[in-house]
Structure formats: C-alpha cells, structure tokens
Coordinates of C-alpha atoms in Angstrom, one line a residue:
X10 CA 10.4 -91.3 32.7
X11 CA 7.0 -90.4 31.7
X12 CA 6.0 -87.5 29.4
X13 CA 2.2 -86.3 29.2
X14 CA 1.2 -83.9 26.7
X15 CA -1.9 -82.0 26.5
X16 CA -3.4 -79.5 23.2
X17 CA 0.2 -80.0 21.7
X18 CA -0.5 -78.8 18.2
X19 CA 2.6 -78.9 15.7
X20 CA 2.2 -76.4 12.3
X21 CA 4.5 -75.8 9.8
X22 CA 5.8 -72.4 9.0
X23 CA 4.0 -69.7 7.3
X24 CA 5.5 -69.0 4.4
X25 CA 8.6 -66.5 4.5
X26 CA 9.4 -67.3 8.1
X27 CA 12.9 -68.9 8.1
X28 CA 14.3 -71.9 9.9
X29 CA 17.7 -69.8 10.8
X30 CA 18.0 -67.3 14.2
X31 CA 19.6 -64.2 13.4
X32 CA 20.1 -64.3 9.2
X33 CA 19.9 -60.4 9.1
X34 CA 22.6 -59.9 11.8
X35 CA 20.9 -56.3 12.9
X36 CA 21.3 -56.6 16.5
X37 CA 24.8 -56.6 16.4
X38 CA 25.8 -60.1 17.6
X39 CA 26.0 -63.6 15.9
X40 CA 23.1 -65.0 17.8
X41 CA 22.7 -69.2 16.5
X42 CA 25.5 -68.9 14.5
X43 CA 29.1 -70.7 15.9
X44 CA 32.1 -68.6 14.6
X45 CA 35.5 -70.5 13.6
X46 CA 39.1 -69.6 12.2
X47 CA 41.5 -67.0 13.0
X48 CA 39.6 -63.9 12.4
X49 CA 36.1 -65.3 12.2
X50 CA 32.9 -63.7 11.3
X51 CA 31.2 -60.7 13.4
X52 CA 27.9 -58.7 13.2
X53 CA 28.7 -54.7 12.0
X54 CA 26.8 -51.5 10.1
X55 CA 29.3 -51.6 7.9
X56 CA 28.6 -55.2 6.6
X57 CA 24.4 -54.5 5.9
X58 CA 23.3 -55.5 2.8
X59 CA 20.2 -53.5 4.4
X60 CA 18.9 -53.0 7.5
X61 CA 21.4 -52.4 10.6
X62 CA 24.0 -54.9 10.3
X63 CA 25.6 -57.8 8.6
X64 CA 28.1 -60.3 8.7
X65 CA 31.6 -60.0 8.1
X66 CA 33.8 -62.6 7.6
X67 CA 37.6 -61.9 7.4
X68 CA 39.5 -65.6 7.2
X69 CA 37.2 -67.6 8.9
X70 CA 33.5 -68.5 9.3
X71 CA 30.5 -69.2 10.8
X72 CA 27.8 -72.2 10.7
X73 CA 24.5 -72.6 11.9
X74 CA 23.7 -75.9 13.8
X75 CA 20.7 -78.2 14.3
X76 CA 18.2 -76.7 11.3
X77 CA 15.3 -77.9 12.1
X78 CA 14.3 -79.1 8.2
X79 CA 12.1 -82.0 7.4
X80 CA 12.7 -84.9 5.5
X81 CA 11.9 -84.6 2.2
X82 CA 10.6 -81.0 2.1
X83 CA 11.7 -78.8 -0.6
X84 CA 13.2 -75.5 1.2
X85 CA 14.8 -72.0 -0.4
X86 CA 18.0 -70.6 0.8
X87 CA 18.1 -67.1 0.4
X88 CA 21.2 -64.8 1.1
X89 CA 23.5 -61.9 -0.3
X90 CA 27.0 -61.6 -0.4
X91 CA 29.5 -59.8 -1.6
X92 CA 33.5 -61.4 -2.0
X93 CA 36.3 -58.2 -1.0
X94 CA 39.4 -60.9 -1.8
X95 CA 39.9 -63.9 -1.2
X96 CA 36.9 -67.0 -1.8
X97 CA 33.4 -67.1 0.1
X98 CA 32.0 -71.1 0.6
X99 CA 29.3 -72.1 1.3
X100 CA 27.7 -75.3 2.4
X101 CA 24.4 -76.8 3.4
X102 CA 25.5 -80.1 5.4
X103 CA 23.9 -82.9 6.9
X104 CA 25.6 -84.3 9.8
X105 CA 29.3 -82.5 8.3
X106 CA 30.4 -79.3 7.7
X107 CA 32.8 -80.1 5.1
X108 CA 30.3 -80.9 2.4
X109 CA 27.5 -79.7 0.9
X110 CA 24.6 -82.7 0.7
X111 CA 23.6 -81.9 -3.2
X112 CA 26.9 -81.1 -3.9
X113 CA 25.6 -77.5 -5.1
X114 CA 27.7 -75.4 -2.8
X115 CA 28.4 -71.8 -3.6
X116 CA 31.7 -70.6 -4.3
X117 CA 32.7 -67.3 -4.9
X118 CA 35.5 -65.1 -6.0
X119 CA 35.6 -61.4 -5.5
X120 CA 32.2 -59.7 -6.9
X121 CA 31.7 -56.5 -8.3
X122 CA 29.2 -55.6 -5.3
X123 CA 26.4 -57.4 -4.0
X124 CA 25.2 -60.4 -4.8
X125 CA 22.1 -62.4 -4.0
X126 CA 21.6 -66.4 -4.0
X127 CA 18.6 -67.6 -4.4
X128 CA 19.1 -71.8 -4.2
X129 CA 16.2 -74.3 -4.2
X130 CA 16.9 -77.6 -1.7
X131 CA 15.2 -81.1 -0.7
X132 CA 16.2 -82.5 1.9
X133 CA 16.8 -86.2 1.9
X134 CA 14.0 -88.8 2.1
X135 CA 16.2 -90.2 4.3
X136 CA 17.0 -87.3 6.9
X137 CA 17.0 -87.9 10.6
X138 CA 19.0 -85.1 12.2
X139 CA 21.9 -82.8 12.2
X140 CA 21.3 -80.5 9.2
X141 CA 23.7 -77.0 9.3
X142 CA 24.8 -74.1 7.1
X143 CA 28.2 -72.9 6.6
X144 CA 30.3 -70.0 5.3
X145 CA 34.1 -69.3 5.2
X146 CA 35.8 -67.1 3.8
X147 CA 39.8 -67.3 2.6
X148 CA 39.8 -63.1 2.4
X149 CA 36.9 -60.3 3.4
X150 CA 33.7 -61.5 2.8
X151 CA 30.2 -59.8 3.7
X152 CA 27.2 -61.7 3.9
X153 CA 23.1 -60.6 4.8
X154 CA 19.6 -61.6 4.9
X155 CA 20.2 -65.5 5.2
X156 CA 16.6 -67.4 5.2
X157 CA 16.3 -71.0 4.5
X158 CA 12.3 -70.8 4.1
X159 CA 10.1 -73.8 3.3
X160 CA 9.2 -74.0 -0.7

C-alpha cells in the first residue's frame, strides 16, 4: 500500500514529560501498565506517595510495554517506593521481562518508608524495538510517580 504524508513534523519531548502512561496512578486504574501474578498490582488512595493514588502490589506485578525510547539517548527513571515485606524488583528490559539491559535492576527489601529512585539509562546504540519496565513484588509493595524522562 501507499502512505502520503503531509507537515508531519516529529519533536522530541520537552523536558520532564515522560515516556510512560499513567506513572502517578491518580485516576484509579492501571492505565498502559499489564498486571501479572496471583494478586497483582492495583491503583488505590491508600498507596499515593502523593497525589490521589498509587500502586499497590501484593505478590505480583505489573510492566509497561512498547516504551517508545531511542537508540542511544540517555533517559532518567524516576520513581518511589516503599517495600511492606517481602522483595520489590525492578527491571528495565529490552525485548524480555526477565532482565534488566544494564544489569542495574533495583531490588529491595522492606524500607523504613518511602523511598525514591532516581536511575540514569542509555539505551543501546543498537536498539530497534520492544523496550519495557517491570515491577514485582514477593510481599506488599507500594510504588508512585514513575517517569522515564529523556536526560
């Protein structure tokens, strides 16, 4: 088939905006995130880091597919957390979500409160496709404010 294209323009980000839907949970649902495991992950008040909601993840996890990074491009990932019992991992993957592509991976063990992560990425030269973030936990976990923002 044919495709014709007319005043496409393409521009990067402004700074701050994030490449992930939904990283503050407010509105109550996991909207661009895929929930797994027996309990899962869902949005409530009573997970918020601030603002209205957060996530809460209770023996299972949630990921966030097709991250549309670029190759090569230095990005921040930005999140808080806070570990009830039990382990929180997580994982920035590139075409798996059972490893994390620098091998830098958070986890954690149960925290006295919250957290924040602040991790500095660059995505391979190499990079074509398929880039996703992942957290699961193996007890109650609480997790807000993700942004993967470009650097």
């Amino acid at each position: 088939g044919t495709v014709e294209l007319d005043a496409l323009r393409l521009e990067p980000l402004p700074p701050g905006d994030s490449m992930l839907r939904e990283g503050d949970f407010d509105n109550g649902v996991l909207s661009g995130w895929t929930r797994f495991g027996p309990e899962a992950c869902a949005s409530t008040a009573q997970a918020a880091f601030d603002g209205a909601g957060g996530a809460a993840c209770a023996n299972g996890g949630m990921q966030h597919l097709s991250i549309p990074v670029a190759a090569g491009r230095a990005y921040r990932l930005q999140y808080a957390w806070r570990v009830d019992s039990g382990l929180l991992y997580e994982r920035l993957g590139i075409g798996t979500s059972n490893t994390d592509f620098e091998g830098a991976g958070l986890v954690s063990a149960q925290t006295d409160g919250w957290q924040q992560r602040d991790r500095r990425v660059v995505i391979p030269a190499d990079f074509a496709t398929d880039a996703r973030l992942v957290f699961r936990a193996t007890g109650d976990a609480r997790i807000d404010r993700v942004r993967l923002i470009p650097d």
